Short mmCIF file of C-alpha atoms in Angstrom, two decimals:
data_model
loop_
_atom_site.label_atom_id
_atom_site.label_comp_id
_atom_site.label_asym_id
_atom_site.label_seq_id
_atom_site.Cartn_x
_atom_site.Cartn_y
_atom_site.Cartn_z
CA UNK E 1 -28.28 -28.11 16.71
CA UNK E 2 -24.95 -29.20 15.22
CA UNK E 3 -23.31 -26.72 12.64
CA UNK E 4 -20.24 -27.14 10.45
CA UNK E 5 -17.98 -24.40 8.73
CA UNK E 6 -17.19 -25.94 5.22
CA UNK E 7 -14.29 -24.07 3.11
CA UNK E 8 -16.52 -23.11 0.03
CA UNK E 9 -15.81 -21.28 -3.09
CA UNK E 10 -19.03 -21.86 -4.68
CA UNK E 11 -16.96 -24.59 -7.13
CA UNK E 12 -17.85 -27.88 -7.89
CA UNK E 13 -16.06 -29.86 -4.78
CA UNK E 14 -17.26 -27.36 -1.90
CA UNK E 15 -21.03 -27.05 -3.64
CA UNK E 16 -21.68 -30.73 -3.40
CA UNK E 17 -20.32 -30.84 -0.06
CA UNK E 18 -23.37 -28.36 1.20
CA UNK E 19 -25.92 -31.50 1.05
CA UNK E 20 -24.23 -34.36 1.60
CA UNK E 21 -22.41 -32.86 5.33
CA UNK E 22 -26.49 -32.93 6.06
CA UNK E 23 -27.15 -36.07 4.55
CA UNK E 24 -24.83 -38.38 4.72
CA UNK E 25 -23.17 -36.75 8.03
CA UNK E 26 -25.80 -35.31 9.64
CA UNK E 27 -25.17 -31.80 10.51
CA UNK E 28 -28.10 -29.67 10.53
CA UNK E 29 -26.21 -26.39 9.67
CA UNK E 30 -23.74 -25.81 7.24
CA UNK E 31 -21.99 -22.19 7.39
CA UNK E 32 -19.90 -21.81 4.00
CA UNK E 33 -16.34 -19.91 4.65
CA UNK E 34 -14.80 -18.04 1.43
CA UNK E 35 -11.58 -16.18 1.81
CA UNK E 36 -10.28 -13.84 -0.53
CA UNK E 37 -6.65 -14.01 -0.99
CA UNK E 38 -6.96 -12.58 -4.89
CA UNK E 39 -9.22 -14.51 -6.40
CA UNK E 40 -11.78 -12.65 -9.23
CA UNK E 41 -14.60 -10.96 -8.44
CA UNK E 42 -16.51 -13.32 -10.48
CA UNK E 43 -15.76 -16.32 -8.78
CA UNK E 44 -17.32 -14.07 -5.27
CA UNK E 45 -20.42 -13.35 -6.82
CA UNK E 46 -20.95 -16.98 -8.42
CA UNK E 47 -20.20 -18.03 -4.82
CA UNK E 48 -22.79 -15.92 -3.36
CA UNK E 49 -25.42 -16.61 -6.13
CA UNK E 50 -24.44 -20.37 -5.28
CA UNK E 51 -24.58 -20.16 -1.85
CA UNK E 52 -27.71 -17.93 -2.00
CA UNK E 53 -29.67 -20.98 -4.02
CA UNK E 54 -28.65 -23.66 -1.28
CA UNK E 55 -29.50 -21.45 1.44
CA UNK E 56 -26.16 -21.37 3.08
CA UNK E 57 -24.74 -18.62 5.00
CA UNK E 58 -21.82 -17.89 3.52
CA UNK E 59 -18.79 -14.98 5.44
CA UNK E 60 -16.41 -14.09 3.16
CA UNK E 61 -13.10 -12.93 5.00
CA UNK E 62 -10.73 -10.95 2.97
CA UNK E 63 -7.05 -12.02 3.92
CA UNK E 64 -5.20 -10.53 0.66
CA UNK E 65 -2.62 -8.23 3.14
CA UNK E 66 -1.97 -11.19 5.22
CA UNK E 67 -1.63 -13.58 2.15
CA UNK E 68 1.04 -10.90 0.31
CA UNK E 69 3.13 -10.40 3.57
CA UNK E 70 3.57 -14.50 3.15
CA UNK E 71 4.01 -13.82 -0.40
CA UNK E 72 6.73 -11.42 0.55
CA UNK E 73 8.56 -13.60 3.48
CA UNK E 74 8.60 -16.42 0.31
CA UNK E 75 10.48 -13.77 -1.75
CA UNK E 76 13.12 -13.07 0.57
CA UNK E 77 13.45 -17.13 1.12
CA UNK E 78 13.86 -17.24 -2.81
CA UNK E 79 11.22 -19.86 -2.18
CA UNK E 80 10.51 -22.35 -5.53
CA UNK E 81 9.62 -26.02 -5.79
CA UNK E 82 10.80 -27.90 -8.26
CA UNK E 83 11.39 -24.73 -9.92
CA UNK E 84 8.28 -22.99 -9.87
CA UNK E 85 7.54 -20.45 -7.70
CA UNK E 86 5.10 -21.20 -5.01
CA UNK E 87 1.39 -19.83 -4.66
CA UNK E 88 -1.81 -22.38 -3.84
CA UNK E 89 0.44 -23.72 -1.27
CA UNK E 90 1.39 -20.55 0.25
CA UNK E 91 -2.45 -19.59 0.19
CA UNK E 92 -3.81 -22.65 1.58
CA UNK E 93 -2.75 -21.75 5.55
CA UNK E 94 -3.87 -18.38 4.82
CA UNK E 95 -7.10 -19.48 4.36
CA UNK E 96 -7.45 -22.46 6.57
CA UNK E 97 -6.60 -19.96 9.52
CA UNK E 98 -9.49 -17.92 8.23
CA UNK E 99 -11.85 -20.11 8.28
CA UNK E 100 -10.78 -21.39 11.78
CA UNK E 101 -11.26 -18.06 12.83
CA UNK E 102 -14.95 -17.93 11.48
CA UNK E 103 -15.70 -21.45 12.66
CA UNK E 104 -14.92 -20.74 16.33
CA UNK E 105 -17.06 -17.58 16.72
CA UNK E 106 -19.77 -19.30 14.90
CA UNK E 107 -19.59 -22.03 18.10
CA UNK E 108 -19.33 -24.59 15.23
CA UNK E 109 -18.92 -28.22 16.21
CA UNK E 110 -16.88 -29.37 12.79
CA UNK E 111 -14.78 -27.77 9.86
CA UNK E 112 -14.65 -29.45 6.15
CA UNK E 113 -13.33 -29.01 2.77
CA UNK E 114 -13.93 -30.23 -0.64
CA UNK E 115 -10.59 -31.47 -1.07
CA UNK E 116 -9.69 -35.16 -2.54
CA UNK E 117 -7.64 -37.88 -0.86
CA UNK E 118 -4.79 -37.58 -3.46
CA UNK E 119 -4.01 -34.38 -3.39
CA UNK E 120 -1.64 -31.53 -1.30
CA UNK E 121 -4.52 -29.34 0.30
CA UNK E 122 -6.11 -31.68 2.76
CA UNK E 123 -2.39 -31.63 4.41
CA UNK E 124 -2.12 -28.12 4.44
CA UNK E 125 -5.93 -27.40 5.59
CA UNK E 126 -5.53 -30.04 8.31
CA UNK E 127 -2.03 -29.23 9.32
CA UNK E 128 -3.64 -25.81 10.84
CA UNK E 129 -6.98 -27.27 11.41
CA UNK E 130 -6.21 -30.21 13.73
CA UNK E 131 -4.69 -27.91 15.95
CA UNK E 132 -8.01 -27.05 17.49
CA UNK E 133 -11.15 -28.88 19.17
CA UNK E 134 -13.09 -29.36 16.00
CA UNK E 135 -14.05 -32.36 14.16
CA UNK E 136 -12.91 -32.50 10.83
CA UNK E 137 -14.65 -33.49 7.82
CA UNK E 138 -13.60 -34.29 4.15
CA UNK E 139 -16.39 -35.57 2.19
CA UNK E 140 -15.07 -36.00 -1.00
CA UNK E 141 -12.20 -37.62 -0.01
CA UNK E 142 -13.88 -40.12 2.94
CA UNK E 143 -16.81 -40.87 0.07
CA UNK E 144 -14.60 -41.06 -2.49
CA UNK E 145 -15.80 -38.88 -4.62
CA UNK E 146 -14.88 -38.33 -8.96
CA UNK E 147 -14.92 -35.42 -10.43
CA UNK E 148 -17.96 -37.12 -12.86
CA UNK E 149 -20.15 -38.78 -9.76
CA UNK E 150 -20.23 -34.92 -8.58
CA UNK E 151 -21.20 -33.29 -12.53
CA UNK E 152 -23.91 -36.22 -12.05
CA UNK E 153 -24.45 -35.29 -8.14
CA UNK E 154 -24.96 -31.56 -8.83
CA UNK E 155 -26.99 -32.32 -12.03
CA UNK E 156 -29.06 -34.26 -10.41
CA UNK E 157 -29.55 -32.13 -7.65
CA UNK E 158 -29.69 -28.85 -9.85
CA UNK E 159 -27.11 -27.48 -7.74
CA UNK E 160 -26.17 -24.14 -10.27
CA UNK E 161 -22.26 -24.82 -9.97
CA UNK E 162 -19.71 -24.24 -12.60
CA UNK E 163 -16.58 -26.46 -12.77
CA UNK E 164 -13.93 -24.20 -14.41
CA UNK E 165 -14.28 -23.46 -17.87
CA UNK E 166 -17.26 -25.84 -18.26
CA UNK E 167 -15.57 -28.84 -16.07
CA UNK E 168 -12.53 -28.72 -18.35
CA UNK E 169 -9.94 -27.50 -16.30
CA UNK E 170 -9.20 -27.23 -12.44
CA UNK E 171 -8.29 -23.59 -12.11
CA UNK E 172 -6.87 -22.15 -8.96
CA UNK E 173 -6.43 -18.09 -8.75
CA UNK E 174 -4.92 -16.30 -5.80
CA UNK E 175 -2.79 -12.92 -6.29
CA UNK E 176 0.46 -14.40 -6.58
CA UNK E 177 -0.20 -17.34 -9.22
CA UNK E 178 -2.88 -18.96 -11.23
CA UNK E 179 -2.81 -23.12 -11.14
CA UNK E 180 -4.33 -24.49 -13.86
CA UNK E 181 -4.60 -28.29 -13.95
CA UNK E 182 -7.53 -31.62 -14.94
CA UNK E 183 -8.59 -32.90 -18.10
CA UNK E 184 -6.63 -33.34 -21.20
CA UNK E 185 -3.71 -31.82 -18.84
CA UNK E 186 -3.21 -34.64 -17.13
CA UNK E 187 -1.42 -36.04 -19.91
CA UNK E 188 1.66 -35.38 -20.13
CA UNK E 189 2.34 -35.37 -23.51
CA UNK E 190 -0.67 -33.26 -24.11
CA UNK E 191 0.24 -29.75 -25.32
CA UNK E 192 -1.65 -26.59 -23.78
CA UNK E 193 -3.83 -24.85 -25.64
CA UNK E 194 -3.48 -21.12 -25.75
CA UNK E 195 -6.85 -20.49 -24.20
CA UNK E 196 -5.66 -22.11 -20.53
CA UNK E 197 -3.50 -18.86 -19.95
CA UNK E 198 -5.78 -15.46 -18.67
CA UNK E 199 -2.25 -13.67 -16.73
CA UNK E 200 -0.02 -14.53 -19.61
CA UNK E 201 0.07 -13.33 -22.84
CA UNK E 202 1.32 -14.91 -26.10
CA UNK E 203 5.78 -14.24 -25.44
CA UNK E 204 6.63 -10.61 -27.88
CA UNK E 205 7.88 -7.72 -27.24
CA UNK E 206 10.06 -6.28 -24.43
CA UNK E 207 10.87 -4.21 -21.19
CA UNK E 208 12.75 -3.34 -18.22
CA UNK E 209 11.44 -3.05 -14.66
CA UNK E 210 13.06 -1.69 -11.67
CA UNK E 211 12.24 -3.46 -8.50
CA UNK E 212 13.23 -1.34 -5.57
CA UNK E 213 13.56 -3.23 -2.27
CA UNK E 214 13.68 -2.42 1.50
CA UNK E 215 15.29 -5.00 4.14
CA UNK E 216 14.24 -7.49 1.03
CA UNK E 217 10.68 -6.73 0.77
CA UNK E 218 9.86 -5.16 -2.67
CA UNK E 219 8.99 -1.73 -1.98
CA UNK E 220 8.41 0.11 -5.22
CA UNK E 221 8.04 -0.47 -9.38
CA UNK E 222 9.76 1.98 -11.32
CA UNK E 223 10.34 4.11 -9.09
CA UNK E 224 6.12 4.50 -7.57
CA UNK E 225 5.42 3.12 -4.08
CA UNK E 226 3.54 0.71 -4.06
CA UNK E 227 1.75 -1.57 -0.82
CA UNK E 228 2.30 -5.38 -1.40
CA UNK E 229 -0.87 -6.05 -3.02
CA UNK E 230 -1.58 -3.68 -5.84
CA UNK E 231 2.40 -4.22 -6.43
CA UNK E 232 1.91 -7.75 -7.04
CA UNK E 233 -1.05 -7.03 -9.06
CA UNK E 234 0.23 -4.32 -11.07
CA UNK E 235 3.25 -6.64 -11.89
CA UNK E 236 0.92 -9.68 -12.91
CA UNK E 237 -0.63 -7.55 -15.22
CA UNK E 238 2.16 -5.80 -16.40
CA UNK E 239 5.07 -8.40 -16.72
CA UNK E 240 2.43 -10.57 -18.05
CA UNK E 241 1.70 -8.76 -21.13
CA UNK E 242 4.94 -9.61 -22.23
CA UNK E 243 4.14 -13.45 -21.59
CA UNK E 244 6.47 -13.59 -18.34
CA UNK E 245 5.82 -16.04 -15.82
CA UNK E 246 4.53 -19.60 -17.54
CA UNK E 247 5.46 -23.02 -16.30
CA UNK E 248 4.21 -26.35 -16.85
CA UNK E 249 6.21 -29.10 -14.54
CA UNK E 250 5.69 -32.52 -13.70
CA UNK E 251 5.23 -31.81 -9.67
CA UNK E 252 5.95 -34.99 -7.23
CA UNK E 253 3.20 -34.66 -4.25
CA UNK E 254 3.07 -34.95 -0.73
CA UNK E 255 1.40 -38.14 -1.29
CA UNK E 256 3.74 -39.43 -3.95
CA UNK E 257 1.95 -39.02 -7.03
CA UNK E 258 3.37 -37.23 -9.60
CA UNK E 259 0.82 -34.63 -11.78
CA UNK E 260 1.04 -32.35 -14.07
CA UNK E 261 0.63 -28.32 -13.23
CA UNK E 262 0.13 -25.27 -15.16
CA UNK E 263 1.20 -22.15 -13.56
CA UNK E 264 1.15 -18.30 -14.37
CA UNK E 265 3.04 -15.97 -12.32
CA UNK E 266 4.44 -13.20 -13.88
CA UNK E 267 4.83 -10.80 -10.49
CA UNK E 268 6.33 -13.76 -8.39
CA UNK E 269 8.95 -14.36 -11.44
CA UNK E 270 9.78 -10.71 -11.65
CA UNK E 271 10.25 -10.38 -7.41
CA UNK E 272 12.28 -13.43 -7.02
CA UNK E 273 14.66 -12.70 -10.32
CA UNK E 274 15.01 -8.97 -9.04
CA UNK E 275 15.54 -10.44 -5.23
CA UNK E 276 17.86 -12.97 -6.21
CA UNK E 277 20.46 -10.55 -8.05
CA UNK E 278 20.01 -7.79 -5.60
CA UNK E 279 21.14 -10.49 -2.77
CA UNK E 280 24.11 -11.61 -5.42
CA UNK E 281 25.58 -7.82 -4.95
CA UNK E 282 24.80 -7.44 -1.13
CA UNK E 283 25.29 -10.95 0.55
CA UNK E 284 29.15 -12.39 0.64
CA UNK E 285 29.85 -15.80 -0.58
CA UNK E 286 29.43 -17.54 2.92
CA UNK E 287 25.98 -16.55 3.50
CA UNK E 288 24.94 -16.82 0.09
CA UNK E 289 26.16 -20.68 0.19
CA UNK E 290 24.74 -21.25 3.33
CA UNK E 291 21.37 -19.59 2.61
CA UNK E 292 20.52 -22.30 0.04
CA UNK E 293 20.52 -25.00 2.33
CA UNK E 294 18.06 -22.60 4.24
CA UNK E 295 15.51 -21.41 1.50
CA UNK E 296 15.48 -24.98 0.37
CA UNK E 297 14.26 -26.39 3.82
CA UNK E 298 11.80 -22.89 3.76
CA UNK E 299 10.49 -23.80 0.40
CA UNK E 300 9.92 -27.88 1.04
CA UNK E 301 8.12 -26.69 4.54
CA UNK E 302 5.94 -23.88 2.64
CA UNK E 303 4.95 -26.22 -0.09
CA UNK E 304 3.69 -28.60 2.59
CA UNK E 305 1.68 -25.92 4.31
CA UNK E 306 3.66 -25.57 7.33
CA UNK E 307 4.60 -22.20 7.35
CA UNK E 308 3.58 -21.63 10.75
CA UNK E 309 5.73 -24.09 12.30
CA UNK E 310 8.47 -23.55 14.68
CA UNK E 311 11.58 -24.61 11.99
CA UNK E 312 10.06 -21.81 9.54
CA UNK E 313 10.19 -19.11 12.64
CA UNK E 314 13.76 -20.70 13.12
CA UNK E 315 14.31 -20.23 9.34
CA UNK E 316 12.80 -17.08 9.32
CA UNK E 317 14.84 -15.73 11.86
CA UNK E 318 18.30 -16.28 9.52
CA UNK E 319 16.56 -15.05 6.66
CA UNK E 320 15.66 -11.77 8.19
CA UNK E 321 19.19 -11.56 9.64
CA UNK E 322 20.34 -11.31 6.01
CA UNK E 323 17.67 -8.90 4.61
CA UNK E 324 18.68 -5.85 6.54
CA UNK E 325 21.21 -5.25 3.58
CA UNK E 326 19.24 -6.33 0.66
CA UNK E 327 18.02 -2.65 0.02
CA UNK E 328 18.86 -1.57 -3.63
CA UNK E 329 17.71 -1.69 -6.65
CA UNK E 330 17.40 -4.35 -9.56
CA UNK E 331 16.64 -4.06 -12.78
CA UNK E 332 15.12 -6.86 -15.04
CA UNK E 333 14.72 -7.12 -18.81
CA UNK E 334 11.40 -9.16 -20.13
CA UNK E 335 11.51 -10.56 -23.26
CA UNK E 336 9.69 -12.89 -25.22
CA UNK E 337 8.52 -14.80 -21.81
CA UNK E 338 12.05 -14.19 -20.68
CA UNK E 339 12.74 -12.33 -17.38
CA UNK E 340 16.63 -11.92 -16.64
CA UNK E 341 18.33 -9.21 -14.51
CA UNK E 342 20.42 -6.33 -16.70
CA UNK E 343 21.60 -4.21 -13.77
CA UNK E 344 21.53 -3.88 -10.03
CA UNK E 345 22.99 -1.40 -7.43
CA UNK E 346 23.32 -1.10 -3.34
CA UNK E 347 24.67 1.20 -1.28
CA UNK E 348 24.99 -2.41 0.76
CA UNK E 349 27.34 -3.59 -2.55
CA UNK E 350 30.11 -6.08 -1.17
CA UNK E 351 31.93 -5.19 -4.26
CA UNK E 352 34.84 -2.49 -5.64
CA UNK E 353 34.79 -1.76 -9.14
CA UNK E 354 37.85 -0.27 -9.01
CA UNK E 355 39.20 -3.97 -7.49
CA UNK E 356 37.55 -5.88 -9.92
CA UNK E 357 38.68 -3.65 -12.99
CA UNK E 358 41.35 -4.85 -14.93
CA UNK E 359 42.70 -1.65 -15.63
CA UNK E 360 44.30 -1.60 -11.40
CA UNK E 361 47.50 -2.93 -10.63
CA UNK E 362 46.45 -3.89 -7.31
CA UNK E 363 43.84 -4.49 -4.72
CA UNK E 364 43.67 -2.86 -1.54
CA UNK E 365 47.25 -2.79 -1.07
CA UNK E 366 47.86 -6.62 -2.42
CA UNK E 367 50.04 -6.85 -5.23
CA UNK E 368 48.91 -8.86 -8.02
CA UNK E 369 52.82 -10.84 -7.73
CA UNK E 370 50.99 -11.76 -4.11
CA UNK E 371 49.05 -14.52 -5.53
CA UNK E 372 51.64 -16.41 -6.80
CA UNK E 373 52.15 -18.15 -3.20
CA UNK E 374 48.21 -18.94 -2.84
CA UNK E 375 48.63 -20.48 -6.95
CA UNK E 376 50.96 -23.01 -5.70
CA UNK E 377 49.21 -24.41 -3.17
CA UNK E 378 45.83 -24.43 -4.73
CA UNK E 379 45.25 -28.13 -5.95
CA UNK E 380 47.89 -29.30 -3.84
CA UNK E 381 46.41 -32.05 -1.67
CA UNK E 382 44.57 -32.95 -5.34
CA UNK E 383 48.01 -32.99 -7.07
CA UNK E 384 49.24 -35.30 -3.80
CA UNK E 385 46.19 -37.68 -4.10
CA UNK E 386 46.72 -38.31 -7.81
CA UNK E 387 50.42 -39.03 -7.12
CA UNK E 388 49.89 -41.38 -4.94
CA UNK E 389 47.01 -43.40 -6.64
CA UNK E 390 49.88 -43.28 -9.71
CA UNK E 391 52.36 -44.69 -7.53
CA UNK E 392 50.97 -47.88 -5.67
CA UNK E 393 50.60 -50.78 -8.11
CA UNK E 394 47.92 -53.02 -7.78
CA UNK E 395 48.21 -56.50 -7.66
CA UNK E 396 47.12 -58.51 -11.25
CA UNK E 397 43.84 -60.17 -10.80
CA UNK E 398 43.44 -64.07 -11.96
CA UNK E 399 42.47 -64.58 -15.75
CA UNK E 400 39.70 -67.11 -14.65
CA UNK E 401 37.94 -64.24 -12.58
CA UNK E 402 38.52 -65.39 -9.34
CA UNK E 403 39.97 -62.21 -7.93
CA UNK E 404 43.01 -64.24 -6.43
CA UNK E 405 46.50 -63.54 -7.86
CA UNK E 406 47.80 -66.15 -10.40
CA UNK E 407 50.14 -68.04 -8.63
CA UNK E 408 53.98 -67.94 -9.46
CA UNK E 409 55.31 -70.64 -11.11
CA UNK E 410 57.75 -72.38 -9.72
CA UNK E 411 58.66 -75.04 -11.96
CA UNK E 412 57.41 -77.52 -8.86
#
């Protein structure tokens, strides 16, 4: 007997795939794989009723603490992409390691997903995936499957599925964002109505939150300890009552299409403002220059799901050299969907207020009178270049456009 593990959620994509990986691919066993990395409790009991009316045997792996350390390795990277802050593609390994997991104890012969052929997941699914002996399927995207031939599929089939918010909207929830996308959405001069946003609330009103960090991993809120997840999700909630963490970008795939997201992530804009400024005290200019280069190659490899590949241990390994000092504090003021920071402090601080204040002669022994020698040379080789560009005349070019000099006349 052949047997496939399919990545279900009990949604639209992953329901259909239940009958056709028996018809139209002939498996006779389909084991469904759901991983919890934050999703609502709804969504696992609508699962299990689902699964429970196709007769599927459904696991359901809970991978939240492994999801938030990720979450947590992105903060210290000050990982964004096209500046949001990532989440479904940090998940998507997560889970696709999961359900590997579940597949080979079950002795399965295949692994699928719902996903389509133009989107980001089926890279990051099969990017862990491939790695191991199993076929892999993708029915939706190999039968090239619409969004409306499933509704019809699954109607016809009186398969009890729901397709977010009646088919209206794609949503994707995990504890560090919520991605909603589909429908009127996908035009981009559509504007949002109110009602896609659960995390966020309408922008009023105002706070401050301390973020307290440890080797730069956030540690506690306001002074409580927290562990990663219920800090994350006591942030989301909290930071998004004041309408924090909204974005709506125009995000250029994998594949080269360019869609339109909706995001909400009030905990992951809080963490990576509070990071950022806390790293602005501790780090010196060097590392904070050359760190860019680094969290940019971090976040480009995380958004394509490769977070477990040898250049992201490499990264890794730089960013963790730099992390030991990020231990401090930062404050952050949210306001009106705003988050900015209003104060920080390290005992790691590479910084003197009683250098920087105006009110001291000198620094450190250096007389003020001691810059005067590093004035005149800065801008010198400038200074040069522009001299010399002013002194070399170029020659006239010929009125008819040639580009040779007129010749001189000579009265020949």
């Amino acid at each position: 007997m052949t047997s496939v593990a399919l990545a279900f959620s009990g949604g639209l994509d992953t329901t259909v795939c239940v009958p056709l990986l028996k018809e139209e691919y002939g498996y006779d066993e389909v084991i469904g794989v759901n991983v919890d990395v934050g999703q609502p409790t709804e969504e696992f009991d609508e699962a299990e009723e689902t699964a429970e009316a196709l007769g599927l045997d459904i696991h359901v792996v809970d991978a939240k603490d492994e999801f938030a350390d990720l979450c947590f390795d992105a903060v210290k990277a000050n990982a964004s992409y096209q500046g949001y802050p990532l989440g479904t593609a940090l998940a998507r390994p997560v889970i696709a390691e999961a359900i590997l997991g579940v597949a080979e104890e079950q002795g399965c012969d295949a692994i699928a997903h719902g996903c389509t052929g133009k989107g980001n997941d089926q890279l990051r699914f099969e990017a862990v995936w491939r790695g191991s002996d199993l076929d892999v399927i993708a029915p939706v995207r190999e039968l090239g499957l619409t969004r409306e031939w499933e509704i019809d599929y699954a109607a016809e089939k009186d398969l009890p599925v729901e397709a977010g918010d009646g088919g209206v909207w794609s949503i994707d929830e995990n504890i560090w964002s919520r991605a909603v996308e589909g429908g009127k959405l996908e035009n981009p001069d559509y504007e949002p109505p109110e009602d896609i946003y659960e995390w966020t609330a309408e922008p009023e009103g105002e706070t401050t939150i301390e973020v307290t960090f440890e080797a730069g991993v956030p540690v506690a809120v306001d002074g409580e300890a927290m562990d990663p997840v219920p800090l994350i999700q006591h942030l989301n909630e909290y930071a998004g009552g004041y309408g924090v963490g909204r974005t709506d970008v125009m995000e250029d795939r994998m594949l080269g299409l360019k869609v339109r997201e909706n995001y909400e992530h009030p905990a992951a804009t809080v963490l990576l403002t509070a990071h950022q400024a806390l790293e602005d005290l501790v780090l010196t200019k060097n590392e904070r220059s050359f760190k860019k280069g680094i969290e940019q190659e971090w976040s480009e490899k995380a958004y394509e799901g490769l977070v477990f590949a040898p250049v992201v241990d490499a990264l890794n390994a730089f960013v963790d050299e730099t992390q030991d000092v990020v231990t401090g504090t930062a404050t952050v003021k949210v306001s009106g969907g705003d988050c900015r920071v209003v104060a920080r402090d390290s005992e790691y601080a590479v910084y003197s207020e009683e250098m920087a204040s105006f009110n001291t002669e000198d620094v450190a022994g250096i007389a003020q009178s001691d810059a005067t020698g590093v004035a005149k040379y800065h801008g010198l080789q400038e200074r040069l270049a522009n001299d010399v560009k002013a002194s070399v005349s170029k020659p006239e070019l010929a009125t008819d456009g040639s580009g040779e000099p007129d010749a001189t006349d000579d009265g020949k």
